[in-house]
Structure formats: structure tokens, C-alpha cells
Coordinates of C-alpha atoms in Angstrom, one line a residue:
Chain A
M1 CA 43.0 12.1 142.7
T2 CA 42.6 15.1 144.8
T3 CA 46.2 15.9 144.8
L4 CA 46.7 15.3 141.3
T5 CA 44.0 18.1 140.2
E6 CA 45.3 20.3 142.7
T7 CA 48.9 20.2 141.1
T8 CA 47.7 20.3 137.5
T9 CA 45.0 23.1 137.7
P10 CA 47.6 25.8 138.7
A11 CA 50.1 24.6 136.0
S12 CA 47.6 24.7 133.3
K13 CA 46.3 28.0 134.5
R14 CA 49.5 29.3 134.3
L15 CA 50.1 28.0 130.9
E16 CA 47.2 29.4 129.9
R17 CA 48.1 32.9 131.4
R18 CA 51.3 32.5 129.7
A19 CA 49.9 31.7 126.3
A20 CA 47.5 34.7 126.8
R21 CA 50.5 36.9 127.3
A22 CA 51.7 35.8 124.4
R23 CA 48.8 36.4 122.2
R24 CA 48.5 39.9 123.4
I25 CA 50.9 42.0 121.9
R26 CA 53.1 43.4 124.8
E27 CA 53.3 47.3 125.5
P28 CA 57.0 47.8 125.4
R29 CA 58.3 50.0 128.2
T30 CA 59.3 52.7 125.8
D31 CA 55.5 52.8 125.0
R32 CA 54.7 53.5 128.6
I33 CA 57.2 56.2 129.0
F34 CA 55.9 57.8 125.9
L35 CA 52.1 57.7 127.1
F36 CA 53.4 59.3 130.2
C37 CA 54.8 62.2 128.2
V38 CA 51.5 62.4 126.3
Y39 CA 50.0 62.9 129.7
L40 CA 52.2 65.5 130.7
L41 CA 52.1 67.5 127.5
L42 CA 48.2 67.3 127.6
G43 CA 48.5 68.4 131.5
V44 CA 50.6 71.6 130.3
F45 CA 48.1 72.3 127.6
L46 CA 45.3 72.1 130.0
L47 CA 47.0 74.4 132.6
V48 CA 48.2 76.9 130.0
V49 CA 44.6 77.6 128.9
L50 CA 43.0 77.1 132.2
L51 CA 45.1 79.4 134.5
P52 CA 44.5 82.9 132.9
L53 CA 41.0 82.1 133.0
L54 CA 41.0 81.2 136.6
Y55 CA 43.0 84.0 137.3
I56 CA 40.4 86.7 135.8
V57 CA 37.4 84.6 137.4
A58 CA 39.2 84.7 140.9
S59 CA 40.2 88.6 140.5
S60 CA 36.6 89.3 139.4
F61 CA 35.6 87.7 142.8
S62 CA 37.9 89.6 145.2
S63 CA 38.0 92.9 146.7
P64 CA 39.4 95.9 145.0
E65 CA 42.4 96.1 147.5
A66 CA 43.4 92.5 147.0
V67 CA 43.2 92.9 143.4
S68 CA 45.2 96.4 143.4
S69 CA 47.9 94.7 145.6
G70 CA 48.3 92.0 143.2
R71 CA 47.4 89.3 146.1
V72 CA 45.2 87.5 144.1
L73 CA 46.3 84.1 141.9
F74 CA 43.8 81.5 140.9
W75 CA 41.4 81.7 144.1
P76 CA 39.4 84.7 145.1
V77 CA 40.9 86.9 148.0
D78 CA 38.6 88.6 150.3
F79 CA 35.4 87.6 148.4
S80 CA 33.4 90.3 147.3
L81 CA 31.1 91.2 144.8
R82 CA 32.0 94.9 144.3
G83 CA 33.2 94.6 140.8
Y84 CA 29.9 92.9 139.8
H85 CA 27.9 95.9 141.5
A86 CA 30.1 98.2 139.6
V87 CA 29.2 96.4 136.2
F88 CA 25.5 96.5 137.0
E89 CA 25.6 100.2 137.9
N90 CA 27.0 101.4 134.8
P91 CA 24.2 102.4 132.1
Q92 CA 26.7 101.9 129.3
I93 CA 27.2 98.5 129.9
I94 CA 23.4 97.8 130.6
Q95 CA 22.5 99.4 127.3
G96 CA 25.4 97.6 125.3
Y97 CA 24.3 94.4 126.9
L98 CA 20.4 94.8 125.7
N99 CA 21.6 96.0 122.2
S100 CA 23.9 93.1 121.9
L101 CA 20.9 90.8 122.9
F102 CA 19.0 92.7 120.3
Y103 CA 21.6 92.3 117.4
T104 CA 22.3 88.8 118.3
V105 CA 18.5 87.7 118.3
V106 CA 17.4 89.6 115.2
G107 CA 20.7 89.1 113.2
T108 CA 20.7 85.3 113.8
I109 CA 16.8 85.2 112.7
V110 CA 17.8 87.0 109.6
S111 CA 21.0 85.1 108.9
V112 CA 19.4 81.5 109.5
T113 CA 16.4 82.4 107.2
M114 CA 18.7 83.7 104.3
T115 CA 21.0 80.9 104.6
I116 CA 18.3 78.4 104.3
A117 CA 16.6 80.3 101.6
I118 CA 19.8 80.0 99.4
A119 CA 21.4 76.4 100.8
Y120 CA 18.1 74.6 100.0
P121 CA 17.6 75.5 96.6
L122 CA 21.3 74.8 96.1
S123 CA 21.1 71.3 97.3
R124 CA 18.7 70.3 94.8
R125 CA 20.0 68.4 92.3
T126 CA 17.5 68.9 89.5
L127 CA 17.9 72.7 90.0
V128 CA 19.5 73.8 86.6
G129 CA 22.1 76.8 87.4
R130 CA 22.9 75.7 90.8
N131 CA 26.5 75.2 90.2
V132 CA 27.1 78.7 88.6
V133 CA 25.5 80.1 91.6
M134 CA 27.6 78.2 93.9
T135 CA 30.6 79.1 92.3
L136 CA 29.7 82.9 92.5
I137 CA 29.1 82.5 96.1
L138 CA 32.5 80.6 96.7
F139 CA 34.5 83.0 94.8
T140 CA 33.4 85.7 97.3
M141 CA 35.6 83.8 100.0
L142 CA 38.5 84.1 97.8
F143 CA 38.3 87.7 96.7
T144 CA 36.8 90.6 98.3
G145 CA 36.4 94.6 97.4
G146 CA 38.0 95.6 100.6
L147 CA 36.8 97.7 103.3
I148 CA 36.3 100.8 101.9
P149 CA 34.3 99.8 98.8
T150 CA 32.1 97.6 101.2
Y151 CA 31.6 100.8 103.5
L152 CA 30.5 102.8 100.6
V153 CA 27.8 100.4 99.8
V154 CA 26.6 100.5 103.3
Q155 CA 26.7 104.3 103.3
S156 CA 24.6 104.6 100.1
A157 CA 22.1 102.0 101.3
G158 CA 21.7 104.3 104.2
L159 CA 22.5 101.9 106.6
L160 CA 25.0 103.9 108.5
D161 CA 24.5 104.7 112.2
T162 CA 21.4 102.5 112.3
R163 CA 20.8 99.2 114.0
W164 CA 20.5 97.4 110.4
A165 CA 24.1 98.1 109.8
L166 CA 25.0 95.6 112.1
I167 CA 22.7 92.9 110.9
I168 CA 22.3 93.2 107.0
P169 CA 25.8 93.7 105.6
Q170 CA 26.9 90.4 107.3
A171 CA 23.8 88.5 107.2
I172 CA 25.2 85.4 105.0
G173 CA 28.2 83.4 106.0
V174 CA 29.4 81.5 102.9
W175 CA 30.9 78.8 105.4
Q176 CA 27.2 78.3 106.9
V177 CA 25.7 78.3 103.4
I178 CA 28.1 75.3 102.8
I179 CA 27.3 73.6 106.1
A180 CA 23.5 74.0 105.3
R181 CA 23.7 72.6 101.7
T182 CA 25.8 69.9 102.5
Y183 CA 23.4 68.8 105.2
F184 CA 20.5 68.9 103.0
R185 CA 22.2 67.2 100.3
T186 CA 23.2 64.0 102.7
A187 CA 20.2 64.0 105.3
I188 CA 17.2 64.6 102.8
P189 CA 17.0 61.7 100.4
E190 CA 16.1 62.3 96.7
E191 CA 13.4 59.5 97.1
L192 CA 11.5 61.5 99.9
V193 CA 11.5 64.5 97.2
E194 CA 10.0 62.1 94.7
A195 CA 7.5 60.5 97.1
S196 CA 6.1 63.9 98.1
Q197 CA 5.7 65.1 94.6
L198 CA 3.7 62.1 93.7
D199 CA 1.5 63.1 96.7
G200 CA 1.2 66.7 95.1
C201 CA 3.5 68.3 97.5
G202 CA 5.2 71.6 96.0
D203 CA 8.9 72.5 96.7
L204 CA 7.8 75.1 99.3
R205 CA 5.6 73.3 101.2
F206 CA 8.1 70.3 101.4
L207 CA 10.8 72.7 102.7
W208 CA 8.6 74.1 105.2
S209 CA 7.0 70.8 106.6
V210 CA 9.6 67.9 105.9
V211 CA 13.2 69.6 105.2
I212 CA 13.1 72.1 107.9
P213 CA 11.9 69.7 110.6
L214 CA 14.3 67.1 109.6
A215 CA 17.2 69.8 109.6
K216 CA 16.7 70.9 113.1
P217 CA 20.1 69.8 114.5
M218 CA 21.9 71.5 111.5
I219 CA 19.8 74.6 111.8
A220 CA 20.7 74.7 115.5
V221 CA 24.4 74.4 114.8
V222 CA 24.2 77.2 112.2
A223 CA 21.9 79.4 114.2
L224 CA 24.7 79.1 117.1
M225 CA 27.6 80.2 114.9
Y226 CA 25.9 83.3 113.8
A227 CA 24.8 84.1 117.4
I228 CA 28.2 83.6 118.7
M229 CA 29.6 85.7 115.9
Q230 CA 27.2 88.4 116.3
W231 CA 27.7 88.6 120.1
N232 CA 31.3 88.7 119.9
S233 CA 31.7 91.1 116.9
Y234 CA 32.6 94.6 117.5
F235 CA 34.4 95.7 114.0
D236 CA 31.2 96.5 112.2
A237 CA 30.0 98.6 115.4
L238 CA 33.2 100.5 115.0
I239 CA 33.0 101.3 111.5
Y240 CA 29.5 102.0 111.0
L241 CA 28.0 103.5 114.4
K242 CA 28.9 106.7 115.8
N243 CA 25.6 106.9 118.1
P244 CA 26.7 105.5 121.6
D245 CA 23.1 104.6 122.4
L246 CA 23.5 101.8 119.6
F247 CA 26.9 100.5 120.5
P248 CA 27.0 96.6 121.2
L249 CA 28.5 95.4 124.5
Q250 CA 31.9 94.6 122.6
L251 CA 32.3 98.3 121.5
V252 CA 31.6 99.3 125.1
L253 CA 33.9 96.7 126.5
R254 CA 36.7 97.9 124.2
N255 CA 36.0 101.6 125.3
I256 CA 36.4 100.6 129.0
L257 CA 39.0 97.6 128.9
I258 CA 41.3 98.9 126.3
L259 CA 40.9 102.7 126.0
N260 CA 40.6 102.8 129.6
T261 CA 37.8 105.6 129.7
T262 CA 36.5 105.8 133.2
G263 CA 34.4 108.9 133.6
G264 CA 34.3 111.5 136.2
G265 CA 37.1 113.7 137.7
A266 CA 37.6 113.8 141.3
V267 CA 39.0 116.3 144.0
D268 CA 40.2 113.9 146.8
A269 CA 43.4 111.8 146.2
S270 CA 41.9 108.9 148.3
V271 CA 38.7 108.9 146.3
V272 CA 40.9 109.0 143.1
I273 CA 42.7 105.9 144.4
Q274 CA 39.5 104.2 145.4
R275 CA 37.9 104.7 142.2
Q276 CA 40.9 103.6 140.2
Q277 CA 41.1 100.5 142.3
L278 CA 37.2 99.8 141.7
A279 CA 38.0 100.8 138.0
D280 CA 40.6 98.0 137.8
L281 CA 38.4 95.4 139.4
L282 CA 35.5 96.4 137.1
K283 CA 37.5 95.1 134.3
Y284 CA 37.7 91.7 135.5
S285 CA 34.3 91.3 136.5
L286 CA 33.1 93.0 133.2
I287 CA 35.4 90.2 131.2
V288 CA 33.3 87.5 133.1
V289 CA 29.9 89.3 132.4
A290 CA 30.6 89.5 128.9
S291 CA 31.6 86.1 128.4
V292 CA 29.1 84.4 130.4
P293 CA 26.3 84.1 128.0
V294 CA 28.7 82.3 125.1
L295 CA 30.5 80.2 128.0
L296 CA 26.9 79.2 129.4
I297 CA 25.7 77.6 126.0
Y298 CA 29.1 76.5 125.2
P299 CA 29.0 73.0 126.9
F300 CA 25.4 72.0 125.5
V301 CA 26.4 72.9 121.9
A302 CA 30.3 72.1 121.7
R303 CA 29.4 68.6 120.5
Y304 CA 27.1 69.7 117.9
F305 CA 29.5 72.6 117.1
T306 CA 32.3 70.1 116.4
K307 CA 30.0 68.3 114.2
G308 CA 29.2 71.4 112.3
I309 CA 32.8 72.0 111.6
L310 CA 33.3 68.7 110.4
I311 CA 30.5 68.9 107.9
G312 CA 32.1 71.8 106.6
A313 CA 35.5 70.5 106.6
V314 CA 35.4 66.8 105.4
K315 CA 34.5 66.0 102.0
G316 CA 31.0 65.4 101.6
Chain B
M1 CA 37.2 72.7 102.9
A2 CA 37.1 70.5 99.9
T3 CA 33.4 71.2 99.7
L4 CA 34.6 73.9 97.5
T5 CA 34.5 71.0 94.9
T6 CA 31.2 69.4 95.8
V7 CA 30.0 70.4 92.2
R8 CA 30.5 66.8 91.1
P9 CA 27.7 64.3 91.3
P10 CA 27.3 62.8 94.6
A11 CA 28.4 59.3 95.8
G12 CA 26.0 56.6 95.6
E13 CA 24.4 57.1 92.5
T14 CA 23.8 54.6 90.2
P15 CA 24.8 55.2 86.4
A16 CA 21.3 54.3 85.4
R17 CA 19.8 57.3 87.4
R18 CA 22.3 59.6 86.3
T19 CA 21.6 59.2 82.7
R20 CA 17.9 59.3 83.3
R21 CA 18.4 62.6 85.1
R22 CA 20.7 64.0 82.3
R23 CA 18.2 63.0 79.8
R24 CA 15.4 64.9 81.8
E25 CA 17.7 67.9 83.0
R26 CA 19.2 68.7 79.6
P27 CA 21.6 71.8 80.4
G28 CA 21.4 74.9 78.3
V29 CA 18.8 77.2 77.7
Q30 CA 15.9 74.8 77.2
G31 CA 16.7 73.0 80.4
L32 CA 17.0 76.0 82.4
R33 CA 13.5 77.0 81.1
R34 CA 12.1 73.8 82.0
S35 CA 13.7 73.8 85.5
L36 CA 12.6 77.4 85.9
R37 CA 8.9 76.5 85.3
R38 CA 9.3 73.4 87.5
H39 CA 11.0 75.1 90.3
W40 CA 10.3 78.5 90.1
T41 CA 9.4 78.8 93.8
L42 CA 13.1 77.6 94.8
Y43 CA 14.3 80.0 92.3
L44 CA 12.1 82.9 94.0
L45 CA 13.4 81.8 97.5
M46 CA 17.0 82.6 96.3
V47 CA 16.1 86.0 95.0
V48 CA 16.9 87.9 98.2
P49 CA 20.0 86.0 99.3
L50 CA 21.2 86.4 95.8
L51 CA 20.5 90.3 95.7
W52 CA 22.2 90.3 98.9
F53 CA 25.6 88.7 97.4
A54 CA 25.1 91.1 94.5
V55 CA 24.8 94.0 96.8
F56 CA 27.2 93.2 99.5
K57 CA 29.8 91.3 97.7
Y58 CA 30.0 92.0 94.1
I59 CA 29.1 95.7 94.0
P60 CA 32.0 96.3 96.5
M61 CA 34.1 94.4 94.1
S62 CA 33.2 96.7 91.3
N63 CA 33.6 99.9 93.6
A64 CA 37.3 98.7 94.0
V65 CA 37.8 100.7 90.7
L66 CA 38.1 103.8 93.3
A67 CA 41.7 102.6 93.5
F68 CA 42.2 104.1 89.9
K69 CA 40.4 107.3 90.5
S70 CA 40.5 110.4 92.6
Y71 CA 37.3 110.1 94.9
N72 CA 35.0 113.1 94.7
V73 CA 32.0 112.7 97.0
I74 CA 29.9 114.7 95.0
K75 CA 30.7 113.0 91.7
G76 CA 30.3 109.5 93.1
I77 CA 32.3 106.4 92.3
W78 CA 31.8 106.3 88.7
G79 CA 31.9 109.9 88.1
S80 CA 35.0 110.6 89.7
P81 CA 38.1 111.3 87.3
W82 CA 40.4 108.5 86.5
V83 CA 44.1 108.8 87.8
G84 CA 45.6 105.5 86.6
W85 CA 48.1 104.1 88.7
Q86 CA 48.7 107.1 90.9
N87 CA 46.9 105.8 94.2
F88 CA 49.1 102.8 93.9
D89 CA 52.3 104.8 92.9
L90 CA 51.8 107.1 96.2
F91 CA 51.5 103.9 98.4
F92 CA 54.6 102.3 96.8
H93 CA 56.7 105.3 97.4
N94 CA 55.2 105.8 100.9
P95 CA 58.1 105.3 103.6
V96 CA 55.7 103.3 105.5
F97 CA 55.1 100.6 102.7
W98 CA 57.9 98.2 103.5
T99 CA 57.1 98.3 107.2
L100 CA 53.4 97.7 106.4
V101 CA 54.1 94.8 104.2
K102 CA 56.9 93.2 106.3
N103 CA 54.8 93.7 109.4
T104 CA 52.0 91.9 107.7
F105 CA 54.0 89.1 106.2
V106 CA 56.2 88.5 109.6
L107 CA 53.0 88.4 111.6
S108 CA 50.9 86.0 109.5
L109 CA 53.8 83.7 108.7
Y110 CA 54.7 83.4 112.5
T111 CA 51.1 82.7 113.3
V112 CA 50.7 79.9 110.8
A113 CA 54.2 78.7 111.8
A114 CA 53.2 78.6 115.4
S115 CA 49.5 77.5 115.6
F116 CA 49.6 75.0 112.7
P117 CA 52.1 72.5 114.2
I118 CA 50.6 73.1 117.6
A119 CA 47.1 72.2 116.7
I120 CA 48.5 68.7 115.1
V121 CA 50.6 68.1 118.1
L122 CA 47.5 68.6 120.5
A123 CA 45.1 66.4 118.2
L124 CA 47.8 63.6 118.1
A125 CA 48.4 63.6 121.8
L126 CA 44.6 63.7 122.5
N127 CA 44.4 60.7 120.0
E128 CA 46.8 58.5 122.2
V129 CA 44.6 58.9 125.3
R130 CA 41.6 56.3 125.0
N131 CA 38.3 58.0 126.3
G132 CA 38.1 59.1 129.9
V133 CA 37.5 61.9 132.1
F134 CA 40.9 63.5 131.5
K135 CA 40.8 63.5 127.6
R136 CA 37.4 65.3 127.7
T137 CA 38.5 68.0 130.3
V138 CA 41.3 68.7 128.0
Q139 CA 39.2 69.0 125.1
M140 CA 36.6 70.9 126.8
V141 CA 38.9 73.4 128.2
T142 CA 41.3 74.2 125.3
Y143 CA 38.1 74.4 122.9
A144 CA 36.5 77.1 125.3
P145 CA 38.5 80.2 124.6
Y146 CA 37.4 80.1 121.0
F147 CA 34.1 81.2 121.9
I148 CA 35.6 84.2 123.8
S149 CA 35.4 87.3 121.9
T150 CA 38.6 89.1 120.6
V151 CA 37.8 92.1 122.5
V152 CA 37.8 90.1 125.7
V153 CA 41.1 87.9 124.8
V154 CA 43.0 91.2 124.0
S155 CA 41.7 92.6 127.7
M156 CA 42.8 89.6 129.2
T157 CA 46.1 89.6 127.5
I158 CA 46.7 93.4 128.6
L159 CA 45.5 92.6 132.1
V160 CA 47.8 89.4 132.6
L161 CA 50.7 91.2 131.1
S162 CA 50.2 94.6 132.8
P163 CA 53.3 95.8 134.3
R164 CA 51.3 97.3 137.4
L165 CA 49.0 94.4 138.3
G166 CA 49.7 91.5 135.9
I167 CA 50.1 88.1 137.0
V168 CA 53.1 87.6 134.6
N169 CA 55.1 90.3 136.3
E170 CA 54.2 89.1 139.7
G171 CA 55.7 85.8 138.6
L172 CA 58.7 87.4 137.3
G173 CA 59.0 89.7 140.2
F174 CA 59.0 86.6 142.4
F175 CA 62.3 85.4 140.7
G176 CA 63.6 89.1 140.9
V177 CA 63.1 90.0 137.4
P178 CA 61.8 93.9 137.2
A179 CA 58.5 94.4 135.7
I180 CA 58.4 94.4 132.0
D181 CA 56.1 96.7 130.0
F182 CA 55.0 94.2 127.4
L183 CA 52.7 96.2 125.4
G184 CA 54.6 99.5 125.5
N185 CA 57.6 97.6 124.0
P186 CA 57.6 96.9 120.2
D187 CA 59.7 93.7 120.4
Y188 CA 57.3 91.9 122.3
F189 CA 54.1 92.9 120.1
R190 CA 54.6 89.7 117.7
H191 CA 55.0 87.4 120.4
I192 CA 52.1 88.4 122.2
Y193 CA 50.0 88.7 119.1
V194 CA 51.0 85.0 118.0
W195 CA 50.9 83.4 121.4
S196 CA 47.6 84.9 122.7
D197 CA 46.3 83.6 119.0
V198 CA 47.7 80.2 119.7
W199 CA 45.9 80.4 123.2
Q200 CA 42.6 81.0 121.7
T201 CA 42.3 79.0 118.6
T202 CA 44.5 75.8 119.3
G203 CA 41.7 73.4 120.8
Y204 CA 39.4 74.6 118.0
S205 CA 41.5 73.8 115.1
A206 CA 42.6 70.5 116.8
V207 CA 38.8 69.3 116.2
I208 CA 39.5 69.1 112.5
Y209 CA 42.6 66.8 112.9
L210 CA 40.8 64.6 115.6
A211 CA 38.2 64.0 112.9
A212 CA 40.7 62.9 110.3
L213 CA 42.5 60.7 112.9
A214 CA 39.4 58.9 113.7
G215 CA 38.8 58.3 110.2
I216 CA 42.1 56.3 109.9
D217 CA 41.4 52.8 109.4
P218 CA 42.2 51.0 112.6
A219 CA 43.3 48.1 110.6
L220 CA 46.5 49.9 109.9
H221 CA 47.3 50.6 113.4
E222 CA 46.9 46.7 114.3
A223 CA 49.2 45.9 111.5
A224 CA 51.7 48.2 112.7
R225 CA 51.4 46.7 116.2
V226 CA 52.0 43.2 114.9
D227 CA 54.9 44.3 113.2
G228 CA 56.1 45.6 116.6
A229 CA 55.6 49.4 116.0
S230 CA 55.8 51.5 118.9
R231 CA 53.4 54.2 119.9
L232 CA 55.7 56.9 118.5
R233 CA 56.3 54.9 115.0
R234 CA 52.7 54.5 114.8
I235 CA 52.2 58.2 115.2
L236 CA 54.8 58.8 112.7
H237 CA 54.1 56.2 110.0
V238 CA 50.3 55.8 110.3
D239 CA 48.6 59.0 112.1
L240 CA 50.9 61.7 110.3
P241 CA 50.3 60.3 106.8
G242 CA 46.6 59.7 107.7
I243 CA 46.1 63.6 108.3
M244 CA 48.2 64.8 105.9
P245 CA 45.6 65.6 103.2
T246 CA 43.6 67.7 105.8
A247 CA 46.8 69.4 107.1
V248 CA 47.8 70.5 103.6
I249 CA 44.4 72.0 102.8
I250 CA 44.4 73.7 106.2
L251 CA 47.8 75.0 105.5
V252 CA 47.0 76.4 102.0
L253 CA 44.0 78.2 103.4
A254 CA 46.2 79.6 106.0
V255 CA 48.8 80.7 103.7
G256 CA 46.1 82.1 101.5
N257 CA 44.9 84.1 104.3
I258 CA 48.4 85.7 105.0
M259 CA 47.5 89.1 103.8
A260 CA 44.1 89.1 105.2
I261 CA 45.5 88.9 108.7
G262 CA 43.0 89.9 111.4
F263 CA 42.4 93.6 111.5
E264 CA 40.6 93.4 114.9
K265 CA 43.2 91.8 117.0
A266 CA 46.2 93.9 115.7
F267 CA 44.2 96.9 116.1
L268 CA 43.0 96.4 119.7
L269 CA 46.5 95.2 120.9
Q270 CA 47.9 98.4 119.1
N271 CA 49.1 101.5 120.8
P272 CA 51.4 104.4 119.9
L273 CA 54.4 102.8 121.6
N274 CA 54.5 99.2 119.7
L275 CA 53.1 101.0 116.5
S276 CA 56.6 100.3 114.5
Q277 CA 55.8 96.7 114.8
S278 CA 51.9 96.5 115.1
E279 CA 51.1 98.6 112.1
I280 CA 49.9 96.4 109.6
I281 CA 48.2 96.6 106.1
A282 CA 44.8 96.3 107.3
T283 CA 44.8 98.9 110.3
Y284 CA 46.4 101.2 107.9
V285 CA 43.6 101.0 105.4
Y286 CA 41.0 101.7 108.1
K287 CA 43.1 104.8 109.3
T288 CA 43.7 106.4 105.7
G289 CA 40.5 105.4 104.7
L290 CA 37.9 106.0 107.4
L291 CA 39.7 108.2 109.8
N292 CA 41.5 110.5 107.2
A293 CA 38.9 109.9 104.7
D294 CA 41.4 109.1 101.8
F295 CA 39.0 106.8 100.1
S296 CA 40.8 106.0 96.9
G297 CA 44.1 105.7 98.7
A298 CA 42.7 103.3 101.1
T299 CA 40.8 101.4 98.4
A300 CA 44.2 101.0 96.4
V301 CA 46.1 99.6 99.4
G302 CA 43.1 97.3 99.9
L303 CA 43.0 95.9 96.4
F304 CA 46.9 95.5 96.6
N305 CA 46.3 93.5 99.7
S306 CA 43.3 91.0 98.4
V307 CA 45.3 90.5 95.0
I308 CA 48.4 89.4 96.6
N309 CA 46.2 87.5 98.9
L310 CA 44.7 85.8 95.9
A311 CA 47.7 85.1 94.1
L312 CA 49.5 83.5 97.2
L313 CA 46.4 81.2 97.6
L314 CA 46.7 79.9 93.9
I315 CA 50.3 79.7 94.0
V316 CA 50.4 77.7 97.3
N317 CA 47.5 75.4 96.0
V318 CA 49.4 74.6 92.9
I319 CA 52.7 73.8 94.7
A320 CA 50.7 71.8 97.3
K321 CA 48.9 69.8 94.5
R322 CA 52.3 69.2 92.9
V323 CA 53.9 67.9 96.0
T324 CA 51.2 66.2 97.8
G325 CA 48.5 65.3 95.1
N326 CA 45.9 67.4 97.6
G327 CA 44.6 71.1 97.2
L328 CA 41.3 73.0 96.9
W329 CA 39.6 72.0 93.6
S330 CA 41.0 68.5 94.0

């Protein structure tokens, strides 16, 4: 008895296993090689993107001498914060930082308000004329007047060399309007509108107390898109602003990083060398400081950001 | 992208509801009047944004008549005298004309040719790896540069490629190659421009394709597996056809943007040494228009650019529709 069961069980198990293996579709060996190549490829992608970033960050935390002698690779050499001290001692950079904060906060509030104000009515199916308006808005994506004609409008509006020149002319993004409108259409059921109308709720009240609370995730995405755009933009400042006190951080960055304007003449040769070394180091630290605000929020918003792109991209 | 077409009635609507609405919202003046009475608060809400579009988008379009005038600051745009096609003539006969057109075209075609397939390859590769730390890390890291500003990306490029301190030349020096002044040599400009662009945007562009890949019916993959298709074959015969519609739309838009190629980056990467390759129409418009105050001439150049751009978009869209059945306004 016992011997019988002992001999049959492994046999049946083996059979079962074989049957299971037959049922599962086998991965051919070529597939495993292929998958290995895929991992290899992704690894290359990862390194290519990551290494320049690491190099910049590592340099920014190194000593001026180590950076100038090219000893820094992907890890700080002679750890020092001299570069960051230099960044925060520069009044131009501080002013630019504060200006950028202002432009980002005020610009985002203005943009989000305007976007909702146009996108919500356009999402209501009972609004006559909404298709005409939408077409007119979409057309501006395909054809623009150009740089000079736009400049002349900003000029005649009296916005040149004022803070508003960086906020008003690019207040509304067509892309964001599309995202908001699609969200309002798909997330706010028509039944909700009808029910609230029966309860005597007007359109504006409905927008304020039902639609906006329901659309918070989308509003967050759109707000972040505008905020990042504002924080990163320099072109409008370049053409509309002359007063350096109004310059956003990106324009200050351009002057320091790309045009190489480091002030002050020196007498002593060693002082010149030291100053040059510090100026080189400052660039690395400055890049890190300027990108930190955006990269800090990035991990929290990336997922929603992706969703935002998709709302705009996929048929809805 | 195809939301450019969302004027059609939304899905999930019953025919009965649609007819009811049609009766209620008869189009035409009467319907509009009734809608105005009913939704006047919503119309009121749209006033400021619509004014914004009129002022900052449509007035500039009408200002483009400046291209046919000789701008006089005192007389203003409409008071300035007409000169016909003179501004265009001047531009077409300008010795820099062909250089500008060529630089603009080559730079943007090169950008499209490089970034379009690489984004698809990244998405396909990511799609093969099932959820895991590795996949998420690759995605997070490749996506991140998109958030960095153009100024910073260009500065990083300049620092990394610097002949004196840059890590690239350090690396080349290790192999005994003498230092190369990448930004001072016009021959390198295009490659620097395009590959730094690829570095910055590939992760971001891949997201759209990943979404399209996620939308492919898993049954197709299973059927292919049952038939003994390898991973590579499934990519070729299931994944690629699956993302085709998305890819076509992205390509149409990319080609339609060829003339609108980024002023920002070309301008930042420019220096007197590489100007022969880096001067594009957009930077030329900025220089003649704002720096040399030739408003009419620069407007003409800009208008030429916009028209070519629009024409290209329409042509490519027609071709894409003929060939693949997909396009904007599907």
C-alpha cells in the first residue's frame, strides 16, 4: 500500500507538471535574448539621461579647484558649498528668483481663471455657438500673426517693460483649454446639470460649487502646466523687458551662464584666476538651484501630468 | 490631438435624447437668442477670454498686413503706405535667404527624423518590461529633463561640451583625442541641437505612445502568442500597427511645425562662430525686427514662415489621410 502510493505520487506529479508546462506557452530562447536586449537598451537610455545630470550636481558640490582641474566625474570631489554661497550672495540671482516666483504665482492664477472661464462654457452642450468659438480658438494653434505683429500689440497696450508683459500676452494656452474642456465634458454628467437646474441653481453657482470642486485634479494639472511654463520661460522677458529689476530667473541665468557676464575687474592675477574658478563653479550650482523648484514637485505631479497629456492627446 | 475634432456629438448619447435636444436648441438666430437668455452668465464668463483671443491672437494676424507696408511709427500700422510685395522681394533676393530656409528645414527635419523613432523605440521597450522598479526608474528619469528649462539645458550642453572643462572632452582626452571646440565649429551645431533636444524630450514623447500601447486589446497579444509569435514579431505585428494612428498624428503635427522650429534653443546655442549653420528664420526675424527695428521686413519674413508652415501642415495631413486613413480632422 504505502509503497504503491509512494511510487505513483511522484509519477502523477511529474505528469501533472508536464501537462502544465504543455498548457503554458513556452517562451522561446530567442525571446529571452530579446528581452535581455530590451533591458540593455533601457539601461543605455537611463545612463544617457542620468549621467549629465549627475555630472552637473556632482560638480556643483565640489570645490572650485576640483572643477577647474576637471577631476569631477559623477561624484563630488572635495565636497564644498562654495558654489552655492556664491549663488546666494549674488543680488541679481536673488532678485530674479523673487521675480520668477511672482510671475509664476500670479501668472498661474490668471491663466487658470481664464482657462476655466472659457473652457467650461464651451463644454456645455446646450450652449449655442460653442463650435464656432472652439474653431476660432483652435485656428490660433495653426496660424499666428508672428513675432513683430504680436510685439506691436503688446506695445500699444502699454505693457512693454511692465510685469504684466510676462503674464497677460500668454495668459491662455489652447492646449490647456482643450484639456479643461474635455475634462468638464467627460467628468461632469449632464444629469447633474439638469438636477441642479431643477433645484434652482444657476449656471455660475453650479460652476462654483459643483464643477470646480469636482474638477480639482484637472485644475491642479493645468495649474502646474502653466506654472512650469512660467518658471521656465525667458523669451517673453527677452523681448518685452528692458529693466533688469524685472528680469525673471531664466533671463538672469542666460546672462550669467551663456553670455558669461561676470562683473568686476581685478588687479591681481591670482585673484583673477580664483574669481574665474568661482565663476565656473557658480554655473553648476546655479543650474541646480534654478531647476530645484520644478524638479521638487516633479515626482508628485508626474503621474497627473501624464494623465493631463493623455486627456489632450487621446480622442475623447 | 484628435480633440481638434471633438465638435461631433459625444459618445453614449441616445438618439432620442439627441432629437429632443435638437428640437429644444434649434440652431440659427432664434436658437442663439434663446440660448443667450438661458445661459447669459456663461456667455458673460467667456467675454474676457474671448477678448484676450481677439487682442493677442487675431489683432496680430491682422497686423500682419504690415508685411505689405512700409512701417512708419508716427502713422501707425494702418496709416503707413502700401508697398505691395516689396518686403518679400527684398527678402527673397537677400543673399541669406537660401541659407535661412535651408538651415530651418534641415534642422527641423533632422529633429523629427531623430526624435520621432527614438520615442517610439523607448515606448516599445518600456512596454516589454512588466511593472517593476526598473521600469519606473527608467520612466521617471527619462521624463525628468522635460521639466528643465531651455536655458538650463543649453547651459548644461555648453558646460558638458566645453573644450576647457567639459566632461566630453575629458573623455576624449582619455583616449588621446585632442579637445574639440564643439560650439565654435559650425559643423557640430546641428548634431548638438538635435541630440540635446532628443535628450530633453524623448521620455516625455514616449508617454503618449505608452498610452496607445496600453490601449491595445490584450486578446490580440494572446492570439499571437498561441500562434507562436515571438516577442519581436508581436511588436512588429501587434504593437506597431496599434500605435500607428497616434504616430501618424504626431508626425503630421511635427512636420507641420517644421518652420516654427524653436527660436529659443537655436538663439541660445548661437554664437558668432557657428552662425552659418545656426541662423534660422526665427532668429533672423528677431534680429531684423527687434534689434534693427525693421518691422515691415521682419513681418514679411514671419508671414512667409507662417504661411509655409500652414501649407506644410495641410499637405502632410492630406497625404497622411490618403495613406493611412488617419489625420487631424479625422
